[in-house]
Amino acid sequence: MELSVQSFQLVEHVLTLGYAAMAASLLYFILTIRTTAPKYRPSSVLSVVVMVSALLLLMEQQDSWVAAFTASETEGMMTLTGNFSNGFRYLNWLIDVPMLLIQILFIVGVTGAAFKKYVAQFAGAGMLMVLTGYIGQFSEPLEYSGQGGNVAMWLLWGVVSTVFYAFVLILITRVIKEGKKNLAKSKALPLFSVLLPLFYVSWTLYPLAYIMPVLPFEFGIVAQQVIYTIADVASKVIYGVILTLVGTMMSAEAGFEEAA
Ligand code: RET
């Protein structure tokens, strides 16, 4: 399979932008941790975990992209000579999906038995969603994986993963609704309310990227990497920054001095 040099480089650059955003945000989450009262800080700690894991795995992902292609004899073209897959991303999600789901519980103020139940359900459903998708991506159509491919299996595992995803959406909707109740008197409510639409849009970009191989090779593979990167910045960085800002506003309202 061949790709123009421009498309190859576009993806290389987008992947670099992706992990650079994680590196910059890592600093943000470390430097702002003291702006929130101690009870909100685990949210920042989890953002730090998410950033480090994404930074390392997305660097690997970029390496595997570059290693999979060689300059063609045709000028201006690159040939897929190795195997390229999104495997590193799935490993990243395996860590990040439970962390992202759990971190909001600290801002919403879910505690006790309800906290434990959400942690178990979020971690269970989130990891099963990622693992079943991981199995499915091995069956991506031939041109993509360079190693076989089985459309029926690819779609089947995608559907299984979607069932777990639906459960995650039900749970997060419940948590955010609860949060809106708890924040009813806070100035942070409008900002907090951005989280539900942000969550639905940014998380749904992942299954959209999964299905991109239905499109012609060059367009599909570029679109897939661009969509994954946008989704990563929205679901990890923008989401984490909003949680930090909401935590800071609520800390200030509660009289926590460093939040002013
Ligand atoms: C897969 C497989 C196809 C079906 C569905 C999927 C959902 C993936 C999601 C991933 C979210 C990842 C996040 C990572 C942040 O670090 C696995 C692509 C529904 C929702 C938020």
mmCIF file of C-alpha atoms and ligand atoms in Angstrom:
data_model
loop_
_atom_site.group_PDB
_atom_site.id
_atom_site.type_symbol
_atom_site.label_atom_id
_atom_site.label_comp_id
_atom_site.label_asym_id
_atom_site.label_seq_id
_atom_site.Cartn_x
_atom_site.Cartn_y
_atom_site.Cartn_z
ATOM 1 C CA MET A 1 0.000 0.000 0.000
ATOM 2 C CA GLU A 2 1.187 3.457 -0.865
ATOM 3 C CA LEU A 3 0.687 6.854 0.699
ATOM 4 C CA SER A 4 1.787 10.295 -0.488
ATOM 5 C CA VAL A 5 4.704 11.827 1.407
ATOM 6 C CA GLN A 6 2.365 14.658 2.432
ATOM 7 C CA SER A 7 -0.133 12.303 4.066
ATOM 8 C CA PHE A 8 2.676 10.398 5.758
ATOM 9 C CA GLN A 9 4.133 13.586 7.182
ATOM 10 C CA LEU A 10 0.760 14.989 8.175
ATOM 11 C CA VAL A 11 0.202 11.943 10.375
ATOM 12 C CA GLU A 12 3.748 12.106 11.731
ATOM 13 C CA HIS A 13 3.186 15.747 12.700
ATOM 14 C CA VAL A 14 -0.259 15.171 14.176
ATOM 15 C CA LEU A 15 1.069 12.309 16.307
ATOM 16 C CA THR A 16 3.881 14.540 17.534
ATOM 17 C CA LEU A 17 1.419 17.308 18.355
ATOM 18 C CA GLY A 18 -0.578 14.733 20.316
ATOM 19 C CA TYR A 19 2.191 13.726 22.659
ATOM 20 C CA ALA A 20 3.558 17.276 22.934
ATOM 21 C CA ALA A 21 0.105 18.302 24.198
ATOM 22 C CA MET A 22 0.352 15.553 26.833
ATOM 23 C CA ALA A 23 3.804 16.768 27.920
ATOM 24 C CA ALA A 24 2.649 20.386 28.251
ATOM 25 C CA SER A 25 -0.502 19.373 30.102
ATOM 26 C CA LEU A 26 1.494 17.175 32.441
ATOM 27 C CA LEU A 27 3.191 20.340 33.687
ATOM 28 C CA TYR A 28 -0.140 22.145 33.964
ATOM 29 C CA PHE A 29 -1.637 19.432 36.188
ATOM 30 C CA ILE A 30 1.428 19.331 38.420
ATOM 31 C CA LEU A 31 1.732 23.103 38.733
ATOM 32 C CA THR A 32 -1.957 23.722 39.501
ATOM 33 C CA ILE A 33 -2.469 20.960 42.047
ATOM 34 C CA ARG A 34 -2.240 23.352 45.017
ATOM 35 C CA THR A 35 -4.954 25.633 43.647
ATOM 36 C CA THR A 36 -7.562 23.117 44.774
ATOM 37 C CA ALA A 37 -8.524 22.040 48.282
ATOM 38 C CA PRO A 38 -7.029 18.661 49.300
ATOM 39 C CA LYS A 39 -10.250 16.707 48.729
ATOM 40 C CA TYR A 40 -10.190 17.593 44.999
ATOM 41 C CA ARG A 41 -6.499 16.853 44.465
ATOM 42 C CA PRO A 42 -6.835 13.167 43.553
ATOM 43 C CA SER A 43 -8.426 14.422 40.312
ATOM 44 C CA SER A 44 -5.184 16.241 39.426
ATOM 45 C CA VAL A 45 -3.105 13.231 40.467
ATOM 46 C CA LEU A 46 -5.132 11.029 38.123
ATOM 47 C CA SER A 47 -4.653 13.560 35.310
ATOM 48 C CA VAL A 48 -0.902 13.278 35.910
ATOM 49 C CA VAL A 49 -1.126 9.475 35.631
ATOM 50 C CA VAL A 50 -3.126 9.858 32.401
ATOM 51 C CA MET A 51 -0.595 12.325 30.940
ATOM 52 C CA VAL A 52 2.483 10.208 31.673
ATOM 53 C CA SER A 53 0.905 7.070 30.273
ATOM 54 C CA ALA A 54 -0.356 8.879 27.156
ATOM 55 C CA LEU A 55 2.956 10.660 26.630
ATOM 56 C CA LEU A 56 4.949 7.422 26.636
ATOM 57 C CA LEU A 57 2.522 5.275 24.665
ATOM 58 C CA LEU A 58 1.820 7.950 22.048
ATOM 59 C CA MET A 59 5.558 8.348 21.486
ATOM 60 C CA GLU A 60 5.716 4.593 20.837
ATOM 61 C CA GLN A 61 2.719 4.930 18.539
ATOM 62 C CA GLN A 62 4.503 7.591 16.529
ATOM 63 C CA ASP A 63 7.665 5.458 16.320
ATOM 64 C CA SER A 64 5.671 2.536 14.978
ATOM 65 C CA TRP A 65 4.127 4.801 12.329
ATOM 66 C CA VAL A 66 7.505 6.007 11.108
ATOM 67 C CA ALA A 67 8.987 2.493 11.167
ATOM 68 C CA ALA A 68 6.129 1.005 9.123
ATOM 69 C CA PHE A 69 6.815 3.044 5.957
ATOM 70 C CA THR A 70 9.719 3.228 3.492
ATOM 71 C CA ALA A 71 10.282 5.707 0.676
ATOM 72 C CA SER A 72 8.927 4.198 -2.588
ATOM 73 C CA GLU A 73 10.630 4.047 -5.909
ATOM 74 C CA THR A 74 7.850 6.306 -7.153
ATOM 75 C CA GLU A 75 8.876 9.802 -6.187
ATOM 76 C CA GLY A 76 6.772 11.479 -3.501
ATOM 77 C CA MET A 77 5.269 8.225 -2.248
ATOM 78 C CA MET A 78 5.745 6.065 0.853
ATOM 79 C CA THR A 79 5.114 2.306 0.927
ATOM 80 C CA LEU A 80 3.734 0.396 3.895
ATOM 81 C CA THR A 81 6.508 -2.155 4.346
ATOM 82 C CA GLY A 82 5.962 -3.049 7.995
ATOM 83 C CA ASN A 83 2.978 -3.614 10.233
ATOM 84 C CA PHE A 84 1.125 -0.605 11.486
ATOM 85 C CA SER A 85 -1.545 -0.948 14.118
ATOM 86 C CA ASN A 86 -3.088 1.198 16.819
ATOM 87 C CA GLY A 87 -2.133 -1.334 19.477
ATOM 88 C CA PHE A 88 -0.247 1.142 21.684
ATOM 89 C CA ARG A 89 -3.308 3.342 21.871
ATOM 90 C CA TYR A 90 -5.387 0.535 23.310
ATOM 91 C CA LEU A 91 -2.784 -0.110 25.986
ATOM 92 C CA ASN A 92 -2.911 3.580 26.806
ATOM 93 C CA TRP A 93 -6.721 3.495 27.075
ATOM 94 C CA LEU A 94 -6.573 0.459 29.305
ATOM 95 C CA ILE A 95 -4.880 2.688 31.875
ATOM 96 C CA ASP A 96 -6.512 6.012 31.018
ATOM 97 C CA VAL A 97 -10.167 5.043 30.619
ATOM 98 C CA PRO A 98 -10.601 3.910 34.262
ATOM 99 C CA MET A 99 -8.555 6.921 35.507
ATOM 100 C CA LEU A 100 -10.613 9.472 33.536
ATOM 101 C CA LEU A 101 -13.868 7.938 34.730
ATOM 102 C CA ILE A 102 -12.785 7.788 38.354
ATOM 103 C CA GLN A 103 -11.274 11.278 38.566
ATOM 104 C CA ILE A 104 -14.616 13.052 38.123
ATOM 105 C CA LEU A 105 -15.945 11.281 41.252
ATOM 106 C CA PHE A 106 -13.608 13.412 43.381
ATOM 107 C CA ILE A 107 -14.940 16.656 41.894
ATOM 108 C CA VAL A 108 -18.571 15.566 42.125
ATOM 109 C CA GLY A 109 -18.004 14.496 45.730
ATOM 110 C CA VAL A 110 -19.180 10.882 45.473
ATOM 111 C CA THR A 111 -18.047 9.046 48.614
ATOM 112 C CA GLY A 112 -18.484 5.846 50.629
ATOM 113 C CA ALA A 113 -20.244 2.807 49.184
ATOM 114 C CA ALA A 114 -21.406 4.704 46.070
ATOM 115 C CA PHE A 115 -17.781 5.625 45.303
ATOM 116 C CA LYS A 116 -16.659 1.997 45.529
ATOM 117 C CA LYS A 117 -19.515 0.841 43.327
ATOM 118 C CA TYR A 118 -18.761 3.412 40.632
ATOM 119 C CA VAL A 119 -15.043 2.597 40.703
ATOM 120 C CA ALA A 120 -15.779 -1.112 40.172
ATOM 121 C CA GLN A 121 -18.323 -0.471 37.413
ATOM 122 C CA PHE A 122 -16.214 2.142 35.635
ATOM 123 C CA ALA A 123 -13.057 0.050 35.756
ATOM 124 C CA GLY A 124 -14.869 -3.165 34.764
ATOM 125 C CA ALA A 125 -16.921 -1.798 31.873
ATOM 126 C CA GLY A 126 -14.156 0.561 30.689
ATOM 127 C CA MET A 127 -11.487 -2.125 30.546
ATOM 128 C CA LEU A 128 -13.788 -4.657 28.869
ATOM 129 C CA MET A 129 -14.693 -2.019 26.281
ATOM 130 C CA VAL A 130 -11.006 -1.455 25.508
ATOM 131 C CA LEU A 131 -9.984 -5.135 25.554
ATOM 132 C CA THR A 132 -12.750 -6.247 23.194
ATOM 133 C CA GLY A 133 -11.855 -3.351 20.864
ATOM 134 C CA TYR A 134 -8.204 -4.400 21.073
ATOM 135 C CA ILE A 135 -9.075 -7.920 19.950
ATOM 136 C CA GLY A 136 -11.169 -6.439 17.134
ATOM 137 C CA GLN A 137 -8.480 -4.155 15.781
ATOM 138 C CA PHE A 138 -6.294 -7.162 14.956
ATOM 139 C CA SER A 139 -8.892 -8.018 12.319
ATOM 140 C CA GLU A 140 -8.867 -4.599 10.655
ATOM 141 C CA PRO A 141 -9.124 -4.919 6.860
ATOM 142 C CA LEU A 142 -5.922 -6.071 5.165
ATOM 143 C CA GLU A 143 -4.490 -2.826 3.848
ATOM 144 C CA TYR A 144 -4.367 -1.354 7.308
ATOM 145 C CA SER A 145 -2.836 -4.057 9.406
ATOM 146 C CA GLY A 146 -0.664 -5.548 6.664
ATOM 147 C CA GLN A 147 -1.388 -8.908 8.319
ATOM 148 C CA GLY A 148 -4.597 -10.447 7.147
ATOM 149 C CA GLY A 149 -7.853 -8.985 8.321
ATOM 150 C CA ASN A 150 -11.352 -10.258 8.784
ATOM 151 C CA VAL A 151 -14.144 -7.760 8.358
ATOM 152 C CA ALA A 152 -16.760 -9.883 10.156
ATOM 153 C CA MET A 153 -14.594 -10.306 13.273
ATOM 154 C CA TRP A 154 -13.558 -6.666 13.194
ATOM 155 C CA LEU A 155 -17.189 -5.536 13.208
ATOM 156 C CA LEU A 156 -18.342 -8.181 15.674
ATOM 157 C CA TRP A 157 -15.802 -7.211 18.350
ATOM 158 C CA GLY A 158 -16.583 -3.558 17.633
ATOM 159 C CA VAL A 159 -20.236 -4.222 18.446
ATOM 160 C CA VAL A 160 -19.354 -6.126 21.641
ATOM 161 C CA SER A 161 -17.171 -3.199 22.709
ATOM 162 C CA THR A 162 -20.032 -0.790 21.970
ATOM 163 C CA VAL A 163 -22.257 -2.619 24.469
ATOM 164 C CA PHE A 164 -19.744 -1.861 27.240
ATOM 165 C CA TYR A 165 -19.400 1.687 25.928
ATOM 166 C CA ALA A 166 -23.182 2.184 26.219
ATOM 167 C CA PHE A 167 -22.977 1.117 29.869
ATOM 168 C CA VAL A 168 -20.147 3.607 30.486
ATOM 169 C CA LEU A 169 -22.285 6.382 28.972
ATOM 170 C CA ILE A 170 -25.234 5.503 31.216
ATOM 171 C CA LEU A 171 -22.990 5.605 34.297
ATOM 172 C CA ILE A 172 -21.231 8.860 33.445
ATOM 173 C CA THR A 173 -24.554 10.547 32.660
ATOM 174 C CA ARG A 174 -25.739 9.561 36.133
ATOM 175 C CA VAL A 175 -22.557 10.856 37.788
ATOM 176 C CA ILE A 176 -22.666 14.190 35.968
ATOM 177 C CA LYS A 177 -26.363 14.667 36.805
ATOM 178 C CA GLU A 178 -25.508 14.042 40.453
ATOM 179 C CA GLY A 179 -22.684 16.558 40.135
ATOM 180 C CA LYS A 180 -25.042 19.199 38.759
ATOM 181 C CA LYS A 181 -27.211 18.741 41.829
ATOM 182 C CA ASN A 182 -24.244 19.114 44.178
ATOM 183 C CA LEU A 183 -23.006 22.181 42.297
ATOM 184 C CA ALA A 184 -26.409 23.853 42.031
ATOM 185 C CA LYS A 185 -25.325 26.830 44.147
ATOM 186 C CA SER A 186 -21.803 27.121 42.764
ATOM 187 C CA LYS A 187 -20.527 29.563 40.139
ATOM 188 C CA ALA A 188 -18.754 26.580 38.587
ATOM 189 C CA LEU A 189 -22.045 25.033 37.405
ATOM 190 C CA PRO A 190 -21.982 26.374 33.800
ATOM 191 C CA LEU A 191 -18.413 25.150 33.306
ATOM 192 C CA PHE A 192 -19.210 21.788 34.889
ATOM 193 C CA SER A 193 -22.209 21.471 32.565
ATOM 194 C CA VAL A 194 -19.887 21.472 29.551
ATOM 195 C CA LEU A 195 -18.605 18.064 30.673
ATOM 196 C CA LEU A 196 -21.542 15.932 29.529
ATOM 197 C CA PRO A 197 -21.594 17.081 25.878
ATOM 198 C CA LEU A 198 -17.778 17.110 25.857
ATOM 199 C CA PHE A 199 -17.759 13.541 27.113
ATOM 200 C CA TYR A 200 -20.306 12.274 24.572
ATOM 201 C CA VAL A 201 -18.584 13.922 21.613
ATOM 202 C CA SER A 202 -14.945 13.242 22.512
ATOM 203 C CA TRP A 203 -15.446 9.603 23.544
ATOM 204 C CA THR A 204 -17.600 8.811 20.499
ATOM 205 C CA LEU A 205 -14.747 9.959 18.246
ATOM 206 C CA TYR A 206 -12.909 6.719 19.207
ATOM 207 C CA PRO A 207 -15.425 4.287 17.671
ATOM 208 C CA LEU A 208 -15.629 6.676 14.711
ATOM 209 C CA ALA A 209 -11.865 6.348 14.197
ATOM 210 C CA TYR A 210 -12.127 2.549 14.626
ATOM 211 C CA ILE A 211 -14.477 2.367 11.646
ATOM 212 C CA MET A 212 -12.347 4.600 9.354
ATOM 213 C CA PRO A 213 -10.927 1.613 7.405
ATOM 214 C CA VAL A 214 -14.272 1.472 5.592
ATOM 215 C CA LEU A 215 -12.911 4.452 3.648
ATOM 216 C CA PRO A 216 -10.245 4.264 0.912
ATOM 217 C CA PHE A 217 -6.802 3.477 2.357
ATOM 218 C CA GLU A 218 -4.988 6.813 2.226
ATOM 219 C CA PHE A 219 -7.914 8.968 3.308
ATOM 220 C CA GLY A 220 -9.026 6.473 5.938
ATOM 221 C CA ILE A 221 -5.662 6.004 7.612
ATOM 222 C CA VAL A 222 -4.957 9.749 7.798
ATOM 223 C CA ALA A 223 -8.471 10.510 9.063
ATOM 224 C CA GLN A 224 -8.154 7.762 11.671
ATOM 225 C CA GLN A 225 -4.972 9.219 13.177
ATOM 226 C CA VAL A 226 -6.265 12.795 13.076
ATOM 227 C CA ILE A 227 -9.536 11.797 14.784
ATOM 228 C CA TYR A 228 -7.695 9.809 17.473
ATOM 229 C CA THR A 229 -5.488 12.805 18.246
ATOM 230 C CA ILE A 230 -8.402 15.246 18.494
ATOM 231 C CA ALA A 231 -10.218 12.743 20.726
ATOM 232 C CA ASP A 232 -7.149 12.344 22.950
ATOM 233 C CA VAL A 233 -6.708 16.071 23.504
ATOM 234 C CA ALA A 234 -10.435 16.562 24.192
ATOM 235 C CA SER A 235 -11.023 13.550 26.441
ATOM 236 C CA LYS A 236 -7.836 13.783 28.488
ATOM 237 C CA VAL A 237 -6.556 17.381 28.402
ATOM 238 C CA ILE A 238 -9.641 19.590 27.984
ATOM 239 C CA TYR A 239 -11.673 17.339 30.295
ATOM 240 C CA GLY A 240 -8.914 17.366 32.932
ATOM 241 C CA VAL A 241 -8.448 21.143 32.731
ATOM 242 C CA ILE A 242 -12.205 21.692 33.211
ATOM 243 C CA LEU A 243 -12.200 19.411 36.255
ATOM 244 C CA THR A 244 -9.240 21.318 37.723
ATOM 245 C CA LEU A 245 -10.897 24.688 37.106
ATOM 246 C CA VAL A 246 -14.180 23.533 38.641
ATOM 247 C CA GLY A 247 -12.243 22.214 41.651
ATOM 248 C CA THR A 248 -10.442 25.550 41.995
ATOM 249 C CA MET A 249 -13.691 27.542 41.843
ATOM 250 C CA MET A 250 -15.381 25.359 44.420
ATOM 251 C CA SER A 251 -12.325 25.533 46.667
ATOM 252 C CA ALA A 252 -12.408 29.347 46.517
ATOM 253 C CA GLU A 253 -16.115 29.358 47.354
ATOM 254 C CA ALA A 254 -15.405 27.160 50.359
ATOM 255 C CA GLY A 255 -12.814 29.683 51.578
ATOM 256 C CA PHE A 256 -9.689 27.778 50.561
ATOM 257 C CA GLU A 257 -7.129 30.582 50.320
ATOM 258 C CA GLU A 258 -4.718 29.303 47.686
ATOM 259 C CA ALA A 259 -7.622 28.950 45.213
ATOM 260 C CA ALA A 260 -8.221 32.700 44.962
HETATM 261 C C1 RET B 1 -13.458 0.955 20.499
HETATM 262 C C2 RET B 1 -13.798 -0.253 19.629
HETATM 263 C C3 RET B 1 -14.965 -0.019 18.762
HETATM 264 C C4 RET B 1 -16.206 0.256 19.567
HETATM 265 C C5 RET B 1 -15.971 1.243 20.663
HETATM 266 C C6 RET B 1 -14.693 1.612 21.081
HETATM 267 C C7 RET B 1 -14.638 2.681 22.079
HETATM 268 C C8 RET B 1 -13.559 3.321 22.504
HETATM 269 C C9 RET B 1 -13.544 4.407 23.426
HETATM 270 C C10 RET B 1 -12.320 4.809 23.867
HETATM 271 C C11 RET B 1 -12.057 5.867 24.739
HETATM 272 C C12 RET B 1 -10.807 6.149 25.030
HETATM 273 C C13 RET B 1 -10.361 7.218 25.852
HETATM 274 C C14 RET B 1 -9.046 7.304 26.016
HETATM 275 C C15 RET B 1 -8.418 8.315 26.736
HETATM 276 O O1 RET B 1 -7.330 8.156 27.138
HETATM 277 C C16 RET B 1 -12.571 0.404 21.613
HETATM 278 C C17 RET B 1 -12.657 1.933 19.646
HETATM 279 C C18 RET B 1 -17.207 1.828 21.299
HETATM 280 C C19 RET B 1 -14.804 5.064 23.855
HETATM 281 C C20 RET B 1 -11.292 8.177 26.440
#
